[in-house]
CSV table of C-alpha atoms in Angstrom, one decimal:
chain,number,residue,atom,x,y,z
A,1,MET,CA,153.6,32.7,111.0
A,2,THR,CA,153.3,35.7,108.8
A,3,ILE,CA,151.2,37.4,106.2
A,4,SER,CA,150.6,35.0,103.3
A,5,THR,CA,151.7,35.8,99.7
A,6,SER,CA,148.0,35.4,98.7
A,7,VAL,CA,147.2,38.6,100.6
A,8,PRO,CA,146.5,41.3,98.0
A,9,HIS,CA,149.4,43.6,97.3
A,10,THR,CA,147.7,46.7,98.5
A,11,ARG,CA,146.8,45.0,101.8
A,12,GLN,CA,150.4,44.0,102.3
A,13,ILE,CA,151.4,47.6,101.9
A,14,THR,CA,148.8,48.9,104.4
A,15,SER,CA,149.7,46.1,106.8
A,16,ARG,CA,153.3,47.3,106.7
A,17,THR,CA,152.2,50.9,107.2
A,18,VAL,CA,150.3,49.9,110.3
A,19,LEU,CA,153.1,47.8,111.7
A,20,ARG,CA,155.6,50.6,111.3
A,21,ALA,CA,153.2,53.0,113.2
A,22,ILE,CA,153.0,50.4,115.9
A,23,PHE,CA,156.8,50.0,116.1
A,24,GLU,CA,157.1,53.8,116.5
A,25,THR,CA,154.2,54.7,118.8
A,26,ALA,CA,153.1,51.7,120.8
A,27,PRO,CA,151.1,51.2,122.9
A,28,VAL,CA,148.5,52.7,120.5
A,29,SER,CA,144.8,52.4,119.8
A,30,ARG,CA,143.0,51.7,116.6
A,31,ALA,CA,141.6,55.2,116.4
A,32,GLU,CA,145.1,56.6,116.8
A,33,LEU,CA,146.5,54.2,114.2
A,34,ALA,CA,143.8,55.4,111.8
A,35,ARG,CA,144.8,59.0,112.4
A,36,LEU,CA,148.5,58.3,112.0
A,37,THR,CA,148.1,56.3,108.8
A,38,GLY,CA,145.2,58.0,107.2
A,39,LEU,CA,143.2,54.8,106.9
A,40,SER,CA,139.5,54.6,107.7
A,41,LYS,CA,138.4,53.1,111.0
A,42,GLN,CA,136.8,50.2,109.2
A,43,SER,CA,139.9,49.4,107.3
A,44,MET,CA,142.0,49.8,110.4
A,45,SER,CA,139.8,47.4,112.3
A,46,GLU,CA,140.2,44.8,109.6
A,47,ILE,CA,144.0,45.1,109.5
A,48,VAL,CA,144.3,45.1,113.2
A,49,ARG,CA,142.2,41.9,113.3
A,50,ASP,CA,144.3,40.2,110.7
A,51,LEU,CA,147.5,41.2,112.5
A,52,GLU,CA,146.2,39.9,115.8
A,53,THR,CA,145.2,36.7,114.1
A,54,GLU,CA,148.7,36.2,112.6
A,55,GLY,CA,150.3,36.9,115.9
A,56,TRP,CA,151.9,40.3,115.2
A,57,LEU,CA,150.0,42.2,117.8
A,58,ARG,CA,149.0,41.9,121.5
A,59,VAL,CA,146.5,43.9,123.6
A,60,THR,CA,148.4,46.0,126.2
A,61,GLY,CA,145.5,47.7,128.0
A,62,ARG,CA,142.9,50.4,127.6
A,63,THR,CA,143.2,54.2,127.3
A,64,GLN,CA,140.6,56.4,129.0
A,65,GLY,CA,138.8,58.6,126.5
A,66,THR,CA,136.1,61.4,126.8
A,67,VAL,CA,132.8,60.7,128.6
A,68,GLY,CA,134.1,57.5,130.2
A,69,ARG,CA,134.9,55.9,126.8
A,70,SER,CA,138.0,53.8,126.6
A,71,ALA,CA,139.9,52.1,123.7
A,72,VAL,CA,141.9,49.0,123.5
A,73,THR,CA,145.7,49.7,123.0
A,74,TYR,CA,148.1,47.4,121.1
A,75,GLU,CA,151.8,46.8,120.8
A,76,LEU,CA,154.0,44.4,118.8
A,77,GLU,CA,154.1,40.9,120.0
A,78,PRO,CA,157.7,40.6,121.2
A,79,HIS,CA,157.9,36.8,120.7
A,80,LYS,CA,156.6,36.9,117.1
A,81,ALA,CA,160.3,36.6,116.0
A,82,PHE,CA,163.7,36.6,117.5
A,83,VAL,CA,167.2,37.9,116.7
A,84,PHE,CA,170.7,36.5,117.2
A,85,GLY,CA,173.7,38.7,118.3
A,86,ALA,CA,177.3,37.9,118.9
A,87,ASP,CA,180.4,39.9,119.9
A,88,VAL,CA,183.4,37.9,118.6
A,89,GLY,CA,186.7,39.0,120.1
A,90,GLY,CA,190.3,37.7,120.0
A,91,THR,CA,189.9,36.0,123.3
A,92,LYS,CA,186.1,35.4,123.8
A,93,ILE,CA,182.8,35.1,122.0
A,94,HIS,CA,179.7,36.4,123.7
A,95,ALA,CA,176.4,35.5,122.0
A,96,ALA,CA,172.7,35.9,122.7
A,97,LEU,CA,169.1,35.5,121.5
A,98,ALA,CA,166.7,38.4,122.0
A,99,ASP,CA,163.1,39.1,121.3
A,100,LEU,CA,161.7,42.1,119.3
A,101,THR,CA,162.0,44.5,122.3
A,102,GLY,CA,165.7,43.6,122.6
A,103,SER,CA,165.2,41.6,125.8
A,104,ILE,CA,167.8,38.9,126.1
A,105,LEU,CA,166.3,35.4,126.4
A,106,GLY,CA,169.5,33.5,126.6
A,107,GLU,CA,173.3,34.1,126.4
A,108,ILE,CA,176.4,32.2,126.3
A,109,LYS,CA,180.1,33.1,126.5
A,110,GLU,CA,183.1,31.0,125.3
A,111,GLY,CA,186.8,31.5,124.7
A,112,THR,CA,187.5,32.1,121.0
A,113,ASP,CA,188.9,29.1,119.1
A,114,ALA,CA,192.5,30.0,118.7
A,115,ARG,CA,192.7,28.2,115.4
A,116,GLY,CA,190.5,30.9,113.8
A,117,GLY,CA,189.1,30.7,110.3
A,118,GLY,CA,186.5,28.0,109.8
A,119,HIS,CA,186.8,26.8,113.3
A,120,VAL,CA,185.4,30.1,114.6
A,121,ILE,CA,182.5,29.8,112.2
A,122,ASP,CA,181.9,26.3,113.6
A,123,GLN,CA,182.0,27.7,117.1
A,124,ILE,CA,179.5,30.4,116.3
A,125,VAL,CA,177.1,27.8,114.8
A,126,ARG,CA,177.5,25.6,117.8
A,127,MET,CA,176.8,28.5,120.2
A,128,HIS,CA,173.7,29.4,118.1
A,129,GLU,CA,172.4,25.9,118.5
A,130,ALA,CA,173.1,25.8,122.2
A,131,LEU,CA,171.2,29.1,122.6
A,132,LEU,CA,168.2,27.7,120.8
A,133,GLN,CA,168.2,24.7,123.0
A,134,LYS,CA,168.7,26.7,126.2
A,135,SER,CA,165.9,29.1,125.4
A,136,GLY,CA,163.5,26.7,123.8
A,137,ILE,CA,163.2,28.9,120.7
A,138,ALA,CA,162.5,27.2,117.4
A,139,ALA,CA,165.2,27.8,114.8
A,140,LYS,CA,162.7,29.1,112.2
A,141,SER,CA,161.7,31.8,114.6
A,142,VAL,CA,165.1,33.5,114.4
A,143,GLU,CA,164.8,35.9,111.6
A,144,MET,CA,168.0,37.9,111.8
A,145,GLY,CA,171.5,38.1,113.3
A,146,ALA,CA,174.4,40.5,113.6
A,147,ILE,CA,177.9,39.7,114.6
A,148,GLY,CA,180.7,42.1,115.6
A,149,ILE,CA,184.3,41.2,114.5
A,150,PRO,CA,187.5,43.0,115.4
A,151,GLY,CA,188.2,44.2,111.9
A,152,ALA,CA,186.9,46.2,109.0
A,153,ILE,CA,184.2,45.0,106.5
A,154,HIS,CA,183.9,46.7,103.2
A,155,PRO,CA,180.3,48.1,102.8
A,156,LYS,CA,180.1,47.2,99.2
A,157,THR,CA,182.1,44.0,98.7
A,158,ARG,CA,181.5,42.7,102.3
A,159,GLN,CA,185.1,41.5,102.4
A,160,LEU,CA,186.6,41.4,105.9
A,161,ALA,CA,190.1,43.0,106.5
A,162,MET,CA,192.3,44.1,109.3
A,163,VAL,CA,191.7,41.2,111.7
A,164,PRO,CA,195.0,40.8,113.4
A,165,ASN,CA,193.7,39.0,116.5
A,166,ILE,CA,191.8,36.1,114.8
A,167,PRO,CA,193.7,34.2,112.1
A,168,SER,CA,192.3,33.2,108.7
A,169,LEU,CA,189.0,35.1,109.0
A,170,THR,CA,189.8,37.5,106.1
A,171,GLU,CA,190.0,34.5,103.7
A,172,LEU,CA,186.4,33.6,104.2
A,173,ALA,CA,183.0,34.8,102.9
A,174,LEU,CA,181.9,35.2,106.5
A,175,GLU,CA,178.3,36.5,106.0
A,176,ASP,CA,177.5,34.0,103.3
A,177,SER,CA,178.9,31.0,105.2
A,178,LEU,CA,177.0,31.9,108.4
A,179,ARG,CA,173.8,32.7,106.5
A,180,ASP,CA,173.8,29.3,105.0
A,181,ARG,CA,174.5,27.4,108.2
A,182,LEU,CA,172.3,29.4,110.6
A,183,GLY,CA,169.3,29.6,108.3
A,184,HIS,CA,168.7,33.3,108.6
A,185,ASP,CA,170.3,36.5,107.3
A,186,ILE,CA,173.5,37.7,109.0
A,187,LEU,CA,175.1,41.1,109.2
A,188,ILE,CA,178.8,41.4,110.0
A,189,ASP,CA,180.1,44.7,111.3
A,190,ASN,CA,183.2,46.0,113.2
A,191,ASP,CA,182.9,45.1,117.0
A,192,VAL,CA,183.6,48.6,118.2
A,193,ASN,CA,181.0,50.1,115.7
A,194,LEU,CA,178.5,47.8,117.3
A,195,GLY,CA,179.7,48.9,120.7
A,196,ALA,CA,178.8,52.5,119.6
A,197,LEU,CA,175.4,51.4,118.5
A,198,GLY,CA,174.9,49.7,121.9
A,199,GLU,CA,175.8,53.0,123.6
A,200,GLN,CA,173.5,54.9,121.3
A,201,TRP,CA,170.6,52.5,122.1
A,202,ARG,CA,170.9,51.8,125.8
A,203,GLY,CA,174.1,53.3,127.1
A,204,ASP,CA,175.7,56.8,127.6
A,205,GLY,CA,175.0,57.8,124.0
A,206,ARG,CA,171.3,58.0,124.3
A,207,SER,CA,169.9,61.4,123.2
A,208,ILE,CA,173.3,62.5,122.0
A,209,ASP,CA,173.8,63.1,118.2
A,210,ASN,CA,177.6,63.3,118.2
A,211,PHE,CA,179.8,61.0,120.3
A,212,VAL,CA,182.6,58.4,119.9
A,213,PHE,CA,183.0,55.1,121.7
A,214,VAL,CA,186.7,54.1,122.3
A,215,ALA,CA,187.4,50.5,123.2
A,216,LEU,CA,190.9,50.0,124.7
A,217,GLY,CA,192.1,46.5,125.7
A,218,THR,CA,194.1,44.2,123.6
A,219,GLY,CA,194.0,46.9,121.0
A,220,ILE,CA,192.3,50.1,120.4
A,221,GLY,CA,189.3,51.0,118.1
A,222,MET,CA,186.7,53.6,117.9
A,223,GLY,CA,183.0,53.8,116.8
A,224,ILE,CA,181.7,57.2,115.5
A,225,ILE,CA,178.1,58.4,115.9
A,226,ASN,CA,177.9,61.6,113.9
A,227,GLU,CA,174.6,63.5,113.5
A,228,GLY,CA,172.9,60.4,114.9
A,229,ARG,CA,174.3,58.0,112.4
A,230,LEU,CA,177.2,55.5,112.5
A,231,ILE,CA,180.1,56.5,110.3
A,232,ARG,CA,181.7,53.5,108.5
A,233,GLY,CA,183.8,55.1,105.8
A,234,ALA,CA,184.5,54.2,102.2
A,235,ARG,CA,186.1,50.9,103.1
A,236,GLY,CA,184.5,50.3,106.5
A,237,ALA,CA,187.6,51.4,108.3
A,238,ALA,CA,186.4,54.7,109.8
A,239,GLY,CA,187.4,54.7,113.5
A,240,GLU,CA,190.4,52.4,113.0
A,241,ILE,CA,192.5,54.7,115.2
A,242,SER,CA,195.1,52.0,116.0
A,243,THR,CA,196.9,53.4,113.0
A,244,LEU,CA,197.1,57.0,114.2
A,245,PRO,CA,200.7,58.2,113.9
A,246,ILE,CA,201.0,58.7,117.7
A,247,GLY,CA,203.2,56.9,120.1
A,248,ALA,CA,205.4,55.2,117.6
A,249,ASP,CA,206.9,55.9,114.2
A,250,PRO,CA,204.3,55.1,111.6
A,251,PHE,CA,207.1,54.5,109.0
A,252,ASP,CA,208.6,51.7,111.1
A,253,SER,CA,207.7,48.4,109.7
A,254,ARG,CA,207.2,47.1,113.2
A,255,SER,CA,204.1,49.3,113.5
A,256,PHE,CA,202.5,48.0,110.3
A,257,ALA,CA,200.7,45.0,111.8
A,258,ALA,CA,199.0,46.6,114.7
A,259,GLY,CA,199.4,50.4,114.0
A,260,ALA,CA,201.6,53.0,115.7
A,261,LEU,CA,199.0,53.9,118.4
A,262,GLU,CA,198.0,50.4,119.2
A,263,SER,CA,201.6,49.2,119.4
A,264,SER,CA,202.2,51.9,122.1
A,265,ILE,CA,199.1,51.5,124.3
A,266,GLY,CA,197.6,48.1,123.6
A,267,SER,CA,197.8,45.6,126.5
A,268,ILE,CA,201.0,44.0,125.3
A,269,ALA,CA,202.6,47.5,125.2
A,270,ILE,CA,201.3,48.3,128.6
A,271,ARG,CA,202.8,45.2,130.1
A,272,GLY,CA,206.1,45.9,128.3
A,273,ARG,CA,206.2,49.5,129.6
A,274,TYR,CA,205.6,48.3,133.2
A,275,GLU,CA,208.2,45.5,133.1
A,276,ALA,CA,210.8,47.9,131.5
A,277,LEU,CA,210.3,50.2,134.5
A,278,GLY,CA,211.1,47.5,136.9
A,279,GLY,CA,207.5,46.3,137.6
A,280,THR,CA,206.8,42.7,138.7
A,281,PRO,CA,207.1,40.4,135.7
A,282,GLY,CA,204.2,38.3,134.5
A,283,LEU,CA,201.4,40.5,135.8
A,284,SER,CA,198.2,41.0,133.7
A,285,VAL,CA,197.2,44.5,132.9
A,286,ARG,CA,194.3,44.3,135.4
A,287,GLU,CA,196.7,43.2,138.1
A,288,MET,CA,199.0,46.0,137.2
A,289,PHE,CA,196.3,48.6,137.5
A,290,GLU,CA,195.2,47.2,140.9
A,291,ARG,CA,198.7,47.8,142.4
A,292,LYS,CA,197.8,51.2,143.9
A,293,ASP,CA,201.1,51.9,145.7
A,294,ASP,CA,203.3,50.7,142.7
A,295,PRO,CA,205.3,53.6,141.3
A,296,ALA,CA,206.0,51.8,138.0
A,297,ALA,CA,202.2,51.2,137.6
A,298,ALA,CA,201.4,54.9,138.2
A,299,ILE,CA,204.0,55.9,135.6
A,300,VAL,CA,202.6,53.5,133.0
A,301,ILE,CA,199.0,54.7,133.6
A,302,ASP,CA,200.1,58.3,133.3
A,303,GLU,CA,202.1,57.7,130.0
A,304,VAL,CA,199.1,55.8,128.4
A,305,ALA,CA,196.7,58.5,129.5
A,306,ARG,CA,198.8,61.1,127.8
A,307,LEU,CA,199.0,59.3,124.5
A,308,VAL,CA,195.2,58.6,124.5
A,309,ALA,CA,194.5,62.3,125.3
A,310,THR,CA,196.8,63.3,122.5
A,311,SER,CA,194.8,61.0,120.1
A,312,LEU,CA,191.5,62.4,121.3
A,313,VAL,CA,192.7,65.9,120.5
A,314,ALA,CA,193.3,64.8,116.9
A,315,ILE,CA,189.9,63.0,116.8
A,316,ALA,CA,188.1,66.0,118.2
A,317,ALA,CA,189.5,68.2,115.4
A,318,VAL,CA,187.9,66.0,112.8
A,319,VAL,CA,184.6,64.8,114.2
A,320,ASP,CA,183.9,67.2,117.1
A,321,PRO,CA,182.2,64.7,119.5
A,322,GLU,CA,180.2,65.9,122.4
A,323,ARG,CA,181.3,63.0,124.5
A,324,VAL,CA,183.9,60.2,124.6
A,325,ILE,CA,182.6,56.9,126.0
A,326,PHE,CA,185.3,54.5,127.1
A,327,GLY,CA,185.0,50.6,127.0
A,328,GLY,CA,187.2,47.6,126.9
A,329,SER,CA,189.1,46.0,129.7
A,330,VAL,CA,191.6,48.9,129.9
A,331,GLY,CA,189.4,51.7,128.7
A,332,ALA,CA,187.0,51.0,131.6
A,333,ARG,CA,189.6,51.6,134.3
A,334,PRO,CA,188.5,54.8,136.2
A,335,GLU,CA,192.1,55.6,137.2
A,336,LEU,CA,193.0,55.8,133.5
A,337,VAL,CA,190.0,57.8,132.4
A,338,GLU,CA,190.6,60.3,135.3
A,339,ARG,CA,194.2,60.9,133.9
A,340,ILE,CA,193.0,61.2,130.4
A,341,SER,CA,190.6,63.9,131.4
A,342,PHE,CA,193.5,65.6,133.3
A,343,TYR,CA,195.6,65.8,130.2
A,344,LEU,CA,192.7,66.9,128.0
A,345,SER,CA,192.1,69.8,130.3
A,346,ARG,CA,195.7,71.0,129.6
A,347,CYS,CA,195.7,70.9,125.8
A,348,VAL,CA,192.2,71.9,124.6
A,349,PRO,CA,190.2,75.1,125.5
A,350,VAL,CA,186.9,73.1,126.0
A,351,PRO,CA,187.9,69.7,127.4
A,352,LEU,CA,185.9,66.7,126.0
A,353,SER,CA,183.4,65.0,128.4
A,354,CYS,CA,184.8,61.5,129.2
A,355,THR,CA,182.7,58.8,130.7
A,356,ILE,CA,182.9,55.0,131.2
A,357,SER,CA,180.4,52.8,129.4
A,358,PRO,CA,177.6,51.7,131.7
A,359,LEU,CA,177.1,48.6,129.6
A,360,GLY,CA,180.6,47.3,130.4
A,361,SER,CA,181.7,44.3,128.4
A,362,LYS,CA,178.2,43.9,127.0
A,363,ALA,CA,178.3,47.0,124.8
A,364,GLY,CA,179.2,45.1,121.6
A,365,LEU,CA,176.6,42.4,122.2
A,366,ILE,CA,173.9,44.9,122.9
A,367,GLY,CA,174.9,46.8,119.7
A,368,ALA,CA,174.7,43.5,117.8
A,369,ILE,CA,171.2,43.0,119.0
A,370,ALA,CA,170.3,46.5,118.1
A,371,ALA,CA,171.8,46.1,114.6
A,372,ALA,CA,169.9,42.8,114.0
A,373,LEU,CA,166.6,44.4,115.1
A,374,ASP,CA,167.2,47.4,112.9
A,375,ARG,CA,167.9,45.2,109.9
A,376,PHE,CA,164.9,43.0,110.7
A,377,ARG,CA,162.6,46.0,110.8
A,378,THR,CA,164.1,47.4,107.5
A,379,THR,CA,163.5,44.0,105.8
A,380,LEU,CA,160.0,43.8,107.3
A,381,PHE,CA,158.9,47.0,105.9
A,382,GLU,CA,160.3,46.5,102.3
A,383,ILE,CA,157.5,46.6,99.8
A,384,PRO,CA,157.7,43.9,97.1
A,385,GLY,CA,156.7,44.8,93.6
A,386,ARG,CA,153.5,43.3,92.0
A,387,GLY,CA,154.0,39.7,91.1
A,388,GLU,CA,156.9,39.4,93.5
A,389,HIS,CA,156.8,37.4,96.8
A,390,GLY,CA,159.2,39.6,98.6
A,391,LYS,CA,162.3,37.4,98.8
A,392,GLY,CA,163.9,38.1,102.2
A,393,SER,CA,160.9,39.9,103.5
A,394,MET,CA,159.7,38.5,106.8
A,395,MET,CA,156.0,39.1,106.0
A,396,GLU,CA,156.0,36.8,102.9
A,397,LYS,CA,157.4,33.7,104.6
A,398,THR,CA,155.1,30.8,104.9
A,399,PRO,CA,154.6,29.0,108.2
């Protein structure tokens, strides 16, 4: 499947250099690759021939040159390898397999196993196997995976924390367990962080260096893209705005579990506000939002919008985003975002631009695929030392 360990060390390095250039500039000709990498045309022809033979490249067409000459152009073969992505929430799991261009080849959605812990690991493994069967992809062809979890994962220890909606996950070595059972490397990250990466890749955050993605639903969380990079913080908890001291007393022990802000504007709080105002008992948040002529619903939407706007003023003072992108079952409601924008216009001199994610409920899944592809490429381009076989490097695996 990939470059053999018997390939000379220098050839491995140059092959990676060529692949990187193709990743960044495809479709591209051999002459252009030679110019970009500084290799001779003869060396480039040999390397391109080897990469074609090993299945890394495919011909995409021809480019017209001077005096009627044309050159063959190449791009990465998208089905050379595949990645796995999953968005694990408190109520559902959305998982998919994608090729090296990020095109989804199969996806599946299930309710999250309420027992949590190892049962959720079993569920992810089972969904992974179902996707392989559904798409006809061989297990050995899946090289990398990324999974979003509603919690914070420490960037050094990889320990998961702050997962109030799925029991017993923090007690497990999640990445290690899934790596062993799925047969490929796995990256765990915060689900809203991955949502922000999804927006940066294919959503409203494209071509924007500074924005925040705010997911509001069962709870509230935020992913921060600052100077083009995702901010995670010292303990992986950057963007955990559920604990902002807004909407409730942060010193009240009742706010400890979910956080002061989340306990005031999460879906449970929204239903509680609505029923306390005499609203129809038992309605879901979505049903409440759809009651256009219900005065209690209008009051609740206004109260929630005011609290979110207040939170955004605090956020803007720290990270100064160009745009706020809203997602989640509640955050995607246009009537709420309209009221948030109204309140922001009354309390800041230059109101923040607020939009609703065009990716909808798929933002986290698309971000997981983006993260898996990014990790795959990073691993692909790692250069092993002499005498090493590049453990973990895709290009040293044997067929």
